[in-house]
Every structure is written in structure tokens, then in C-alpha cells.
Amino acid sequence: MNLQFKSKDFVHLHLHTDYSLLQSTIQIKPLTNHLQNLQMKACAITDYGNMYGAISFYSSMKAKEIHPILGYEAFITFGSRFDREASVKAGERPYYNLVLLAKNLKGYYNLAYLASKAFTEGLYHKPRIDFELLAERSEGIVGLSSGFSGTILHFIKQGNTEKAFQNAKLLEEIFGKGNFFIEIQDHNLNQGKKYQEQTIELARKADIPLVATNEAYYLTREDARAQEILLC
């Protein structure tokens, strides 16, 4: 599929379907129809911890001549995926979110491998991978830093910009130059704009490109209430 994008075309690179269980109300077929109505040329699927919807998403998008970008939002730990300990270092969390997107067939195979190992080896509260496994299987994958649940924004919120910088460079090293992006989101959250400038400044300092995402959990404005009820 030869895609021709205009400078103002937007592509959803961080979107959850109802395979992000009890989180999103977006169903794949209505999503495909809505994207077609909006004349959007491509879209990604990035469900939490799984790729259950990948094949259905791919087939549905292809049928409407929309380019499918397969991915998922992984849970990654600084420790080992084999650990079964609840304790973590001060200022850290047991796991962080990281958006992974396949850029080619090799990347898709690696994503499927990572998602499987997260359940068979890393399942402890969440299906986790670790940095060792990610480094082994990063070929063909583009990484996005995720939002407030990612490592970079987590440490920025704590005021530890040095650690945020170190994590950004570590992820860039794992994925390779040009294959890792720092996400910025504008959801009008009370604290969102407060950290946006710091995130942009860090990206410039680290010489890592930015990508604007709109982490979608529902299809239309009218669905917002239904998604809120789902969360409850």
C-alpha cells in the first residue's frame, strides 16, 4: 500500500480497543468505519499487555484500505521478568508502560514473542517484559515512551530529570536511532500541561524526536460516559 500523507494528516499511534479489557469501549469494526468516514489513512492498535485483536484489526483495516499498524502497550520492569517480589526501590514502580509498534514483519514476530513471554515468564499482577528481553527482540520495532505511566514522564513528575534523561537514552539505544519517540499528549488534564514543556525540553536535550498522540479509549465524544461507566 503506497500511502501519500499531507503535512497535517494525523495518525492514531496510541489507541486502545475493547481488548484493553474494562478500559476501552472501542470496537474494531466501528473503529474502521469511523476512520474511513474521517478519511484517515492509517491507524495503530496498542492494547494493554496483549495482541488479542491484532489479526481482526489487520483484516478489518485492510478491507477498507486503511493501513494497519500493529502494536501493543507493554508493561516493562527494571528488574527481571522472573521476579515475584512486590518491593521496589524508592521512587520507582513495579512496572511502567511502553508502546511498541511493528514497522515490518520481523517486528510483528518480535512483538508476538514479547507479548507471549510477558504472560508465560513475566506474569506477576501484570504480564511484564524486562529490558533484557526487549533488547534481544527490538529489531523491527518502534518504541513510544507512553504517557503518564511511562518511565520518562514518571521521573519528570518526580523532579528527577536526570533519571528521565538516562531512561530516554537507554530506550533509544535499545531501539536504535530514529526508532524511539517521546510522546506528548494534550488531554487538558490538570497536571498535563505542567509537564509538557519539561518533556519537550528533555527530548531536545536528548536529541530524541517527539510524537503527538491522543490516547484513545472511546470512539466519539458521546461514548465518553459509557467508557467512564466501564471503568467504574
CSV table of C-alpha atoms in Angstrom, one decimal:
chain,number,residue,atom,x,y,z
A,1,MET,CA,0.0,0.0,0.0
A,2,ASN,CA,1.6,3.3,-1.2
A,3,LEU,CA,0.5,5.9,1.3
A,4,GLN,CA,0.7,9.6,0.5
A,5,PHE,CA,0.5,11.8,3.6
A,6,LYS,CA,-0.1,15.5,3.8
A,7,SER,CA,1.7,17.6,6.3
A,8,LYS,CA,-1.4,17.9,8.6
A,9,ASP,CA,-2.6,14.3,8.4
A,10,PHE,CA,-2.9,12.7,11.8
A,11,VAL,CA,-2.4,9.0,12.5
A,12,HIS,CA,-3.5,7.4,15.8
A,13,LEU,CA,-0.4,5.7,17.2
A,14,HIS,CA,-1.7,5.1,20.7
A,15,LEU,CA,-5.2,3.7,20.6
A,16,HIS,CA,-6.9,1.1,22.8
A,17,THR,CA,-9.7,-1.2,21.6
A,18,ASP,CA,-12.1,-3.2,23.8
A,19,TYR,CA,-9.3,-5.8,24.0
A,20,SER,CA,-7.9,-3.5,26.6
A,21,LEU,CA,-10.3,-5.2,28.9
A,22,LEU,CA,-12.5,-3.0,31.1
A,23,GLN,CA,-10.6,0.1,29.8
A,24,SER,CA,-11.8,0.9,26.3
A,25,THR,CA,-15.2,0.9,24.6
A,26,ILE,CA,-13.7,1.0,21.0
A,27,GLN,CA,-14.8,-2.0,18.9
A,28,ILE,CA,-12.7,-2.8,15.8
A,29,LYS,CA,-15.4,-2.7,13.1
A,30,PRO,CA,-17.0,0.6,14.2
A,31,LEU,CA,-13.5,2.0,14.5
A,32,THR,CA,-12.7,1.0,10.9
A,33,ASN,CA,-15.9,2.6,9.6
A,34,HIS,CA,-15.3,5.8,11.6
A,35,LEU,CA,-11.7,6.1,10.3
A,36,GLN,CA,-13.0,5.6,6.8
A,37,ASN,CA,-15.6,8.4,7.3
A,38,LEU,CA,-12.8,10.7,8.6
A,39,GLN,CA,-10.7,9.7,5.6
A,40,MET,CA,-7.8,8.7,7.9
A,41,LYS,CA,-5.2,6.6,6.0
A,42,ALA,CA,-3.7,4.6,8.9
A,43,CYS,CA,-4.2,3.7,12.5
A,44,ALA,CA,-2.4,1.7,15.2
A,45,ILE,CA,-3.7,-0.7,17.8
A,46,THR,CA,-1.9,-0.6,21.2
A,47,ASP,CA,-3.9,-2.6,23.7
A,48,TYR,CA,-2.7,-3.1,27.2
A,49,GLY,CA,-0.4,-6.1,27.6
A,50,ASN,CA,-1.9,-8.2,24.7
A,51,MET,CA,-2.2,-8.6,20.9
A,52,TYR,CA,-5.6,-10.4,21.0
A,53,GLY,CA,-7.1,-8.0,18.5
A,54,ALA,CA,-4.2,-7.8,16.1
A,55,ILE,CA,-5.5,-10.2,13.3
A,56,SER,CA,-9.1,-8.9,13.4
A,57,PHE,CA,-7.8,-5.3,13.4
A,58,TYR,CA,-5.4,-6.0,10.4
A,59,SER,CA,-8.2,-7.7,8.4
A,60,SER,CA,-10.8,-5.0,9.1
A,61,MET,CA,-8.4,-2.2,8.2
A,62,LYS,CA,-7.2,-3.8,5.0
A,63,ALA,CA,-10.8,-4.4,3.9
A,64,LYS,CA,-11.3,-0.6,4.0
A,65,GLU,CA,-7.9,0.2,2.5
A,66,ILE,CA,-6.6,1.7,5.8
A,67,HIS,CA,-3.0,0.9,6.7
A,68,PRO,CA,-3.0,-1.1,9.9
A,69,ILE,CA,-0.1,-0.5,12.4
A,70,LEU,CA,0.2,-3.5,14.7
A,71,GLY,CA,1.4,-3.0,18.2
A,72,TYR,CA,0.6,-3.2,21.9
A,73,GLU,CA,1.3,-1.3,25.1
A,74,ALA,CA,3.8,-3.4,27.1
A,75,PHE,CA,4.4,-3.4,30.8
A,76,ILE,CA,8.1,-3.3,31.4
A,77,THR,CA,10.1,-3.7,34.7
A,78,PHE,CA,13.5,-2.5,35.7
A,79,GLY,CA,14.1,-5.8,37.4
A,80,SER,CA,13.8,-9.3,36.0
A,81,ARG,CA,10.6,-10.5,34.5
A,82,PHE,CA,11.1,-13.7,36.5
A,83,ASP,CA,11.0,-11.7,39.8
A,84,ARG,CA,8.0,-12.3,42.1
A,85,GLU,CA,8.8,-9.6,44.6
A,86,ALA,CA,6.5,-6.7,45.4
A,87,SER,CA,9.2,-4.4,46.8
A,88,VAL,CA,10.8,-1.8,44.6
A,89,LYS,CA,13.4,0.9,45.0
A,90,ALA,CA,12.4,4.3,46.4
A,91,GLY,CA,10.8,6.5,43.8
A,92,GLU,CA,10.2,3.6,41.4
A,93,ARG,CA,7.2,1.5,40.4
A,94,PRO,CA,6.9,-2.3,39.8
A,95,TYR,CA,6.4,-1.7,36.1
A,96,TYR,CA,6.0,1.0,33.5
A,97,ASN,CA,4.1,1.3,30.2
A,98,LEU,CA,5.9,1.3,26.9
A,99,VAL,CA,4.1,1.5,23.5
A,100,LEU,CA,5.6,-0.9,20.9
A,101,LEU,CA,4.8,-0.8,17.2
A,102,ALA,CA,5.8,-3.2,14.4
A,103,LYS,CA,7.5,-1.5,11.5
A,104,ASN,CA,7.8,-4.7,9.4
A,105,LEU,CA,7.1,-8.4,9.5
A,106,LYS,CA,10.2,-9.1,11.7
A,107,GLY,CA,8.9,-6.5,14.2
A,108,TYR,CA,5.5,-8.2,14.3
A,109,TYR,CA,7.1,-11.6,15.0
A,110,ASN,CA,9.1,-9.9,17.8
A,111,LEU,CA,6.0,-8.2,19.2
A,112,ALA,CA,4.2,-11.6,19.3
A,113,TYR,CA,7.2,-13.1,21.1
A,114,LEU,CA,7.4,-10.4,23.7
A,115,ALA,CA,3.7,-10.5,24.4
A,116,SER,CA,3.8,-14.2,24.8
A,117,LYS,CA,6.9,-14.2,27.1
A,118,ALA,CA,5.2,-11.5,29.2
A,119,PHE,CA,2.5,-14.0,30.1
A,120,THR,CA,4.5,-17.2,30.3
A,121,GLU,CA,7.5,-15.8,32.1
A,122,GLY,CA,6.7,-12.3,33.4
A,123,LEU,CA,3.1,-12.6,34.7
A,124,TYR,CA,3.0,-11.1,38.2
A,125,HIS,CA,0.0,-8.8,38.6
A,126,LYS,CA,0.7,-7.7,35.0
A,127,PRO,CA,2.2,-9.5,32.1
A,128,ARG,CA,5.7,-8.0,32.1
A,129,ILE,CA,8.7,-7.9,30.0
A,130,ASP,CA,12.1,-6.6,31.1
A,131,PHE,CA,14.8,-4.5,29.4
A,132,GLU,CA,17.0,-7.6,28.8
A,133,LEU,CA,14.2,-9.3,26.8
A,134,LEU,CA,13.3,-6.1,25.0
A,135,ALA,CA,16.9,-5.6,23.9
A,136,GLU,CA,17.0,-9.1,22.5
A,137,ARG,CA,13.8,-8.7,20.5
A,138,SER,CA,13.8,-5.0,19.5
A,139,GLU,CA,14.5,-5.5,15.8
A,140,GLY,CA,11.8,-4.1,13.6
A,141,ILE,CA,10.0,-2.3,16.5
A,142,VAL,CA,9.4,1.4,17.0
A,143,GLY,CA,9.0,2.4,20.7
A,144,LEU,CA,6.9,5.3,22.1
A,145,SER,CA,7.5,6.5,25.6
A,146,SER,CA,3.8,6.2,26.6
A,147,GLY,CA,2.2,8.9,28.7
A,148,PHE,CA,2.0,9.4,32.5
A,149,SER,CA,2.6,5.7,33.0
A,150,GLY,CA,5.9,5.6,31.1
A,151,THR,CA,9.3,5.8,32.7
A,152,ILE,CA,10.2,9.2,31.3
A,153,LEU,CA,7.2,11.2,32.5
A,154,HIS,CA,7.2,9.2,35.8
A,155,PHE,CA,10.7,10.6,36.7
A,156,ILE,CA,9.9,14.1,35.3
A,157,LYS,CA,6.9,14.2,37.6
A,158,GLN,CA,9.2,13.3,40.5
A,159,GLY,CA,11.6,16.1,39.6
A,160,ASN,CA,14.3,13.6,38.6
A,161,THR,CA,15.1,14.9,35.1
A,162,GLU,CA,18.5,13.2,35.1
A,163,LYS,CA,17.0,9.8,35.5
A,164,ALA,CA,14.3,10.6,32.9
A,165,PHE,CA,17.1,11.5,30.5
A,166,GLN,CA,19.0,8.3,31.3
A,167,ASN,CA,15.9,6.2,30.6
A,168,ALA,CA,15.3,8.1,27.3
A,169,LYS,CA,18.8,7.4,26.1
A,170,LEU,CA,18.6,3.7,27.2
A,171,LEU,CA,15.4,3.2,25.2
A,172,GLU,CA,16.9,5.0,22.2
A,173,GLU,CA,19.9,2.7,22.4
A,174,ILE,CA,17.7,-0.4,22.6
A,175,PHE,CA,15.5,0.5,19.6
A,176,GLY,CA,18.2,2.3,17.6
A,177,LYS,CA,18.4,5.9,16.5
A,178,GLY,CA,15.2,7.1,14.8
A,179,ASN,CA,13.2,4.2,16.2
A,180,PHE,CA,12.3,5.7,19.6
A,181,PHE,CA,10.0,8.7,20.2
A,182,ILE,CA,9.0,10.6,23.2
A,183,GLU,CA,5.2,11.1,23.4
A,184,ILE,CA,3.5,14.3,24.3
A,185,GLN,CA,-0.3,14.4,24.9
A,186,ASP,CA,-2.7,17.2,25.3
A,187,HIS,CA,-5.7,15.9,27.3
A,188,ASN,CA,-6.3,19.1,29.2
A,189,LEU,CA,-5.6,17.3,32.5
A,190,ASN,CA,-4.9,19.4,35.5
A,191,GLN,CA,-1.3,18.4,35.6
A,192,GLY,CA,-0.8,17.6,31.8
A,193,LYS,CA,0.4,21.0,30.6
A,194,LYS,CA,2.6,21.4,33.7
A,195,TYR,CA,4.9,18.7,32.5
A,196,GLN,CA,4.6,19.1,28.7
A,197,GLU,CA,7.3,21.8,28.5
A,198,GLN,CA,9.7,19.7,30.6
A,199,THR,CA,9.1,16.7,28.3
A,200,ILE,CA,9.8,18.8,25.2
A,201,GLU,CA,12.9,20.3,26.8
A,202,LEU,CA,14.2,16.8,27.7
A,203,ALA,CA,13.5,15.5,24.2
A,204,ARG,CA,15.6,18.3,22.7
A,205,LYS,CA,18.4,17.8,25.2
A,206,ALA,CA,18.4,14.0,24.4
A,207,ASP,CA,18.1,14.7,20.7
A,208,ILE,CA,15.1,12.3,20.5
A,209,PRO,CA,12.1,13.1,18.3
A,210,LEU,CA,8.7,13.9,19.7
A,211,VAL,CA,5.4,12.4,18.6
A,212,ALA,CA,2.0,13.8,19.5
A,213,THR,CA,-0.6,11.1,20.5
A,214,ASN,CA,-4.2,11.2,21.6
A,215,GLU,CA,-4.5,8.1,23.8
A,216,ALA,CA,-8.0,7.0,22.7
A,217,TYR,CA,-10.3,4.9,24.8
A,218,TYR,CA,-13.7,5.7,23.1
A,219,LEU,CA,-14.7,6.4,19.6
A,220,THR,CA,-16.8,9.6,19.7
A,221,ARG,CA,-17.5,12.3,22.3
A,222,GLU,CA,-20.9,10.7,23.0
A,223,ASP,CA,-19.1,7.5,24.1
A,224,ALA,CA,-17.2,9.2,27.0
A,225,ARG,CA,-19.9,8.5,29.6
A,226,ALA,CA,-20.1,4.8,28.6
A,227,GLN,CA,-16.3,4.5,29.0
A,228,GLU,CA,-16.5,6.1,32.4
A,229,ILE,CA,-19.1,3.6,33.5
A,230,LEU,CA,-17.0,0.8,32.1
A,231,LEU,CA,-14.1,2.0,34.3
A,232,CYS,CA,-16.4,2.0,37.3
